[in-house]
Short mmCIF file of C-alpha atoms in Angstrom, two decimals:
data_model
loop_
_atom_site.label_atom_id
_atom_site.label_comp_id
_atom_site.label_asym_id
_atom_site.label_seq_id
_atom_site.Cartn_x
_atom_site.Cartn_y
_atom_site.Cartn_z
CA MET A 1 1.01 -30.46 -22.63
CA ASP A 2 -2.60 -29.52 -23.52
CA LYS A 3 -3.72 -27.02 -26.15
CA ALA A 4 -4.20 -24.19 -23.64
CA ASP A 5 -0.63 -24.55 -22.37
CA ARG A 6 0.76 -24.56 -25.92
CA HIS A 7 -1.26 -21.43 -26.69
CA GLU A 8 0.08 -19.75 -23.54
CA ARG A 9 3.67 -20.62 -24.40
CA ARG A 10 3.34 -19.23 -27.89
CA PHE A 11 2.13 -15.87 -26.65
CA THR A 12 4.69 -15.77 -23.87
CA LYS A 13 7.34 -16.19 -26.57
CA VAL A 14 5.82 -13.31 -28.55
CA LEU A 15 5.70 -10.96 -25.55
CA ASP A 16 9.28 -11.82 -24.64
CA TYR A 17 10.34 -11.14 -28.23
CA ILE A 18 8.62 -7.74 -28.19
CA ALA A 19 10.28 -6.82 -24.89
CA SER A 20 13.74 -7.64 -26.21
CA HIS A 21 13.30 -5.86 -29.56
CA LEU A 22 11.62 -2.57 -28.63
CA ASP A 23 14.45 -0.61 -30.24
CA GLN A 24 13.82 -2.33 -33.58
CA PRO A 25 10.94 -2.34 -36.10
CA LEU A 26 8.21 -4.77 -35.04
CA ASP A 27 5.63 -5.94 -37.54
CA VAL A 28 2.83 -8.47 -37.50
CA ALA A 29 4.51 -10.68 -40.09
CA ARG A 30 7.56 -11.23 -37.90
CA LEU A 31 5.56 -11.61 -34.65
CA SER A 32 3.22 -14.16 -36.19
CA GLN A 33 6.30 -16.16 -37.25
CA VAL A 34 7.61 -16.06 -33.68
CA ALA A 35 4.28 -17.40 -32.42
CA HIS A 36 3.82 -19.87 -35.31
CA PHE A 37 0.40 -18.38 -35.99
CA SER A 38 -1.15 -17.44 -39.31
CA PRO A 39 -0.54 -13.73 -40.06
CA PHE A 40 -4.15 -13.51 -41.26
CA HIS A 41 -5.46 -14.28 -37.75
CA PHE A 42 -2.65 -13.02 -35.52
CA HIS A 43 -4.26 -9.62 -34.78
CA ARG A 44 -7.46 -11.20 -33.52
CA GLN A 45 -5.65 -13.89 -31.55
CA PHE A 46 -3.37 -11.34 -29.89
CA SER A 47 -6.28 -9.06 -28.96
CA ALA A 48 -8.29 -11.98 -27.61
CA TYR A 49 -5.35 -13.15 -25.50
CA LEU A 50 -4.18 -9.82 -24.08
CA GLY A 51 -7.21 -7.56 -24.31
CA MET A 52 -5.56 -4.99 -26.59
CA GLY A 53 -4.21 -4.84 -30.13
CA VAL A 54 -0.60 -5.62 -30.93
CA ALA A 55 0.26 -2.06 -32.08
CA ARG A 56 -1.16 -0.53 -28.91
CA TYR A 57 0.69 -3.05 -26.76
CA ILE A 58 4.03 -2.34 -28.46
CA LEU A 59 3.51 1.42 -28.08
CA MET A 60 2.71 1.01 -24.39
CA GLN A 61 5.86 -1.03 -23.80
CA ARG A 62 8.01 1.55 -25.60
CA LEU A 63 6.48 4.38 -23.58
CA ARG A 64 6.92 2.46 -20.32
CA ARG A 65 10.63 2.00 -21.00
CA ALA A 66 10.98 5.64 -22.02
CA SER A 67 9.22 6.79 -18.84
CA TYR A 68 11.68 4.95 -16.59
CA TRP A 69 14.65 6.37 -18.45
CA LEU A 70 13.23 9.91 -18.32
CA ALA A 71 12.65 9.73 -14.56
CA PHE A 72 15.66 7.74 -13.40
CA GLN A 73 18.34 8.70 -15.93
CA PRO A 74 18.19 12.52 -15.94
CA ARG A 75 21.43 12.86 -17.91
CA ARG A 76 20.22 10.70 -20.77
CA LYS A 77 19.14 12.90 -23.67
CA ILE A 78 15.51 12.73 -24.75
CA THR A 79 16.58 12.26 -28.36
CA ALA A 80 18.60 9.18 -27.42
CA ILE A 81 15.69 7.81 -25.37
CA ALA A 82 13.34 8.25 -28.32
CA LEU A 83 15.61 6.34 -30.71
CA ASP A 84 16.55 3.64 -28.19
CA CYS A 85 12.85 2.96 -27.56
CA GLY A 86 12.10 2.40 -31.23
CA PHE A 87 10.65 5.75 -32.30
CA GLU A 88 11.63 7.07 -35.71
CA ASN A 89 12.51 10.55 -34.41
CA PRO A 90 12.07 12.76 -31.30
CA GLU A 91 9.00 14.46 -32.79
CA THR A 92 7.14 11.16 -33.20
CA PHE A 93 8.15 10.19 -29.66
CA SER A 94 7.01 13.48 -28.13
CA ARG A 95 3.67 13.32 -29.92
CA ALA A 96 3.02 9.73 -28.82
CA PHE A 97 4.12 10.47 -25.26
CA ARG A 98 1.82 13.49 -24.94
CA GLN A 99 -1.13 11.63 -26.45
CA ALA A 100 -0.67 8.75 -24.01
CA LEU A 101 0.17 10.68 -20.83
CA GLY A 102 -0.96 14.25 -21.37
CA LEU A 103 2.58 15.52 -20.77
CA SER A 104 5.61 16.11 -22.94
CA PRO A 105 8.67 13.97 -22.18
CA SER A 106 10.46 16.97 -20.65
CA GLU A 107 7.44 17.80 -18.46
CA PHE A 108 7.26 14.20 -17.24
CA ARG A 109 11.00 14.24 -16.51
CA ARG A 110 10.62 17.38 -14.38
CA CYS A 111 7.59 16.13 -12.43
CA PRO A 112 6.45 12.54 -13.08
CA ASP A 113 2.84 11.87 -12.08
CA TRP A 114 3.16 8.20 -11.14
CA PRO A 115 -0.47 7.55 -10.07
CA ASP A 116 -1.73 8.81 -13.43
CA TRP A 117 1.07 6.91 -15.18
CA HIS A 118 -0.07 3.66 -13.57
CA LEU A 119 -3.66 4.25 -14.65
CA ARG A 120 -2.64 4.84 -18.25
CA MET A 121 0.37 2.56 -18.64
CA THR A 122 -0.39 -0.64 -16.75
CA PRO A 123 -0.56 -3.57 -19.19
CA PRO A 124 -3.33 -6.17 -18.97
CA VAL A 125 -2.92 -8.92 -16.42
CA ARG A 126 -1.38 -12.04 -17.89
CA LYS A 127 -2.03 -15.58 -16.79
CA GLY A 128 -0.48 -16.33 -13.40
CA MET A 129 2.85 -18.06 -13.12
CA GLU A 130 2.90 -21.82 -12.73
CA ASN A 131 5.45 -24.36 -11.54
CA MET A 132 7.86 -21.78 -10.22
CA GLU A 133 11.07 -23.10 -8.70
CA VAL A 134 11.13 -22.42 -4.95
CA LYS A 135 14.31 -22.88 -2.96
CA ILE A 136 14.86 -22.72 0.78
CA VAL A 137 17.95 -20.75 1.69
CA THR A 138 19.51 -19.33 4.83
CA VAL A 139 20.35 -15.63 4.59
CA ALA A 140 22.57 -13.53 6.80
CA PRO A 141 21.16 -10.47 8.58
CA ALA A 142 21.61 -7.22 6.67
CA MET A 143 21.95 -3.70 8.03
CA VAL A 144 20.15 -1.39 5.63
CA ALA A 145 19.45 2.25 5.00
CA ALA A 146 15.66 2.42 4.73
CA LEU A 147 13.24 5.01 3.42
CA GLU A 148 9.70 4.36 4.63
CA HIS A 149 7.01 4.86 2.02
CA LEU A 150 3.49 5.44 3.38
CA GLY A 151 0.76 6.04 0.84
CA PRO A 152 -0.57 4.78 -2.47
CA PRO A 153 1.51 2.01 -4.10
CA GLU A 154 1.51 4.06 -7.30
CA ARG A 155 3.70 6.66 -5.56
CA VAL A 156 6.48 4.27 -4.53
CA ASN A 157 8.54 5.62 -7.44
CA ASP A 158 8.40 9.10 -5.87
CA SER A 159 9.95 7.63 -2.73
CA ALA A 160 12.47 5.75 -4.86
CA LEU A 161 13.60 9.04 -6.39
CA ARG A 162 14.05 10.49 -2.89
CA PHE A 163 16.07 7.44 -1.86
CA ILE A 164 18.27 7.83 -4.94
CA GLU A 165 18.78 11.49 -3.97
CA TRP A 166 19.98 10.36 -0.53
CA ARG A 167 22.30 7.81 -2.10
CA LYS A 168 23.90 10.44 -4.30
CA GLU A 169 24.28 12.97 -1.48
CA SER A 170 25.56 10.57 1.18
CA GLY A 171 27.78 8.31 -0.90
CA LEU A 172 27.03 5.56 1.64
CA SER A 173 25.02 3.32 -0.66
CA PRO A 174 25.49 1.82 -3.10
CA VAL A 175 29.11 0.90 -2.57
CA PRO A 176 30.89 -2.17 -3.95
CA GLY A 177 29.03 -5.23 -2.72
CA SER A 178 25.94 -3.39 -1.47
CA GLN A 179 22.44 -4.68 -2.22
CA THR A 180 19.03 -3.12 -2.83
CA TYR A 181 15.86 -4.38 -1.15
CA GLY A 182 12.17 -3.63 -0.81
CA ILE A 183 10.12 -4.68 2.23
CA ALA A 184 6.40 -5.17 1.59
CA TYR A 185 4.60 -4.70 4.90
CA ASP A 186 1.14 -4.64 3.33
CA ASP A 187 -0.80 -6.28 0.51
CA PRO A 188 -1.77 -3.46 -1.88
CA GLU A 189 -4.93 -5.39 -2.82
CA ALA A 190 -6.14 -5.53 0.79
CA THR A 191 -4.87 -2.25 2.25
CA ALA A 192 -6.31 1.25 1.95
CA PRO A 193 -3.98 3.26 -0.32
CA GLU A 194 -3.18 5.83 2.38
CA ARG A 195 -2.08 3.06 4.76
CA PHE A 196 0.13 1.07 2.38
CA ARG A 197 3.67 0.68 3.78
CA PHE A 198 6.79 -0.23 1.82
CA ASP A 199 10.46 0.26 2.73
CA ILE A 200 13.07 1.03 0.06
CA CYS A 201 16.42 -0.20 1.34
CA GLY A 202 20.10 -0.37 0.50
CA SER A 203 22.66 -2.31 2.51
CA VAL A 204 25.17 -0.26 4.52
CA SER A 205 28.15 -1.05 6.72
CA ALA A 206 27.41 1.50 9.44
CA PRO A 207 24.38 3.33 10.90
CA VAL A 208 22.95 6.10 8.72
CA PRO A 209 23.53 9.70 9.89
CA ALA A 210 20.59 12.09 10.11
CA ASN A 211 19.59 13.36 6.67
CA ALA A 212 17.02 15.56 4.92
CA GLN A 213 15.39 12.65 3.07
CA GLY A 214 14.36 10.79 6.24
CA VAL A 215 16.43 7.66 5.57
CA THR A 216 16.98 5.61 8.75
CA THR A 217 18.86 2.47 9.78
CA LYS A 218 17.04 -0.86 9.96
CA GLU A 219 17.91 -4.54 9.85
CA ILE A 220 16.60 -7.33 7.67
CA PRO A 221 16.89 -10.35 9.97
CA GLY A 222 18.75 -13.45 8.93
CA GLY A 223 17.31 -16.94 8.86
CA ARG A 224 15.57 -19.44 6.62
CA CYS A 225 13.61 -18.13 3.64
CA ALA A 226 11.67 -19.57 0.75
CA VAL A 227 12.90 -17.77 -2.35
CA VAL A 228 11.66 -17.64 -5.91
CA ARG A 229 13.31 -15.66 -8.68
CA HIS A 230 11.07 -13.40 -10.74
CA VAL A 231 12.27 -12.33 -14.19
CA GLY A 232 10.50 -9.38 -15.77
CA SER A 233 8.63 -6.24 -14.83
CA HIS A 234 8.27 -5.26 -11.18
CA HIS A 235 4.61 -4.75 -12.03
CA ASP A 236 4.25 -8.56 -12.06
CA LEU A 237 6.00 -9.25 -8.74
CA SER A 238 2.66 -9.88 -7.04
CA GLU A 239 2.33 -13.05 -9.14
CA ALA A 240 5.43 -14.51 -7.52
CA VAL A 241 4.26 -13.45 -4.05
CA TRP A 242 0.87 -15.07 -4.55
CA TYR A 243 2.48 -18.22 -5.92
CA LEU A 244 4.41 -18.60 -2.68
CA TYR A 245 1.31 -18.10 -0.54
CA ARG A 246 -1.35 -19.84 -2.61
CA GLU A 247 0.54 -22.69 -4.27
CA TRP A 248 3.79 -23.45 -2.48
CA LEU A 249 3.10 -22.73 1.22
CA PRO A 250 -0.08 -24.86 1.61
CA ASP A 251 1.73 -27.86 0.13
CA SER A 252 4.83 -27.42 2.28
CA ASP A 253 5.42 -28.19 5.95
CA GLU A 254 6.73 -24.66 6.52
CA THR A 255 5.44 -21.83 8.71
CA PRO A 256 6.10 -18.16 7.90
CA ARG A 257 8.26 -16.19 10.29
CA ASP A 258 7.07 -12.90 11.82
CA PHE A 259 8.65 -10.71 9.14
CA PRO A 260 7.07 -9.59 5.87
CA VAL A 261 7.85 -10.76 2.37
CA TYR A 262 10.72 -8.77 0.90
CA PHE A 263 12.38 -8.31 -2.45
CA HIS A 264 16.05 -8.45 -3.34
CA TYR A 265 16.52 -6.45 -6.54
CA LEU A 266 19.38 -8.01 -8.48
CA ASN A 267 19.23 -5.16 -11.02
CA LEU A 268 17.21 -1.96 -11.24
CA ALA A 269 14.50 -0.57 -13.52
CA SER A 270 16.44 2.69 -13.80
CA ASP A 271 19.05 1.11 -16.07
CA THR A 272 17.68 -2.31 -17.09
CA PRO A 273 14.99 -3.14 -19.69
CA GLU A 274 11.90 -4.50 -17.92
CA HIS A 275 12.10 -7.96 -19.46
CA LEU A 276 15.65 -8.37 -18.08
CA LEU A 277 14.86 -7.36 -14.50
CA GLN A 278 15.64 -10.05 -11.93
CA THR A 279 14.20 -10.01 -8.43
CA ASP A 280 14.39 -12.59 -5.68
CA VAL A 281 11.15 -12.77 -3.68
CA LEU A 282 11.82 -14.00 -0.14
CA LEU A 283 9.30 -15.39 2.34
CA PRO A 284 10.89 -15.67 5.82
CA LEU A 285 10.33 -19.06 7.47
CA ARG A 286 10.63 -20.34 11.03
#
């Protein structure tokens, strides 16, 4: 292992530690110990690696977690969210939230502005994933309830909230054994925002009746797929997708099938800390 790889692993360990301890005090002394760096130089090394200071990064991660809980867990009290995200009290949380997003936590809960949120709360891009484990599996076809999102990728969460509304009203999904998927028809980096298409899906056992949210019945076809498991924020899923296309596919003897890459969400951002999210990324093969 060369020096660059050792450096990368040290900082990956630090970022993982931060993600799993957001509800606890985090100081430079402890983080420098985790990384095995000198505390005298840790600030500069962290900023050079990630493009922002350690305090700002920790605050952003706490506010990201709080934002998901505000939007997707409407019954969770704001006071509890503040404390569970590592803020000393609700007043400190509200002040930090407003300074970062221009809205109070209650205002964001009532009407989240996801495009603005993405502009303000997207962390710097980390080094791409390497040596990911790719498996070839055969999946069964799945009948799904699907909500078609058409528009900027930053507004997918608005569609997700509408899909959750349908789930609550219909009671058809989720049910025991049901699964949640996302179908990525377009590359957000190469598609005009107004033309970006993405389906939010949940498996069902029967066709979906007509409904106010516009959820319809579709099928994810069965067959062979290359699959890689991504652990961490959904924001970084593109790294796994590009690994499949740029690294794995050219070196394989496989040919993609005529169906887009899709995601199987093994847990959900609405009730799981970002660093614990698990998503299978599937590339259909002939």
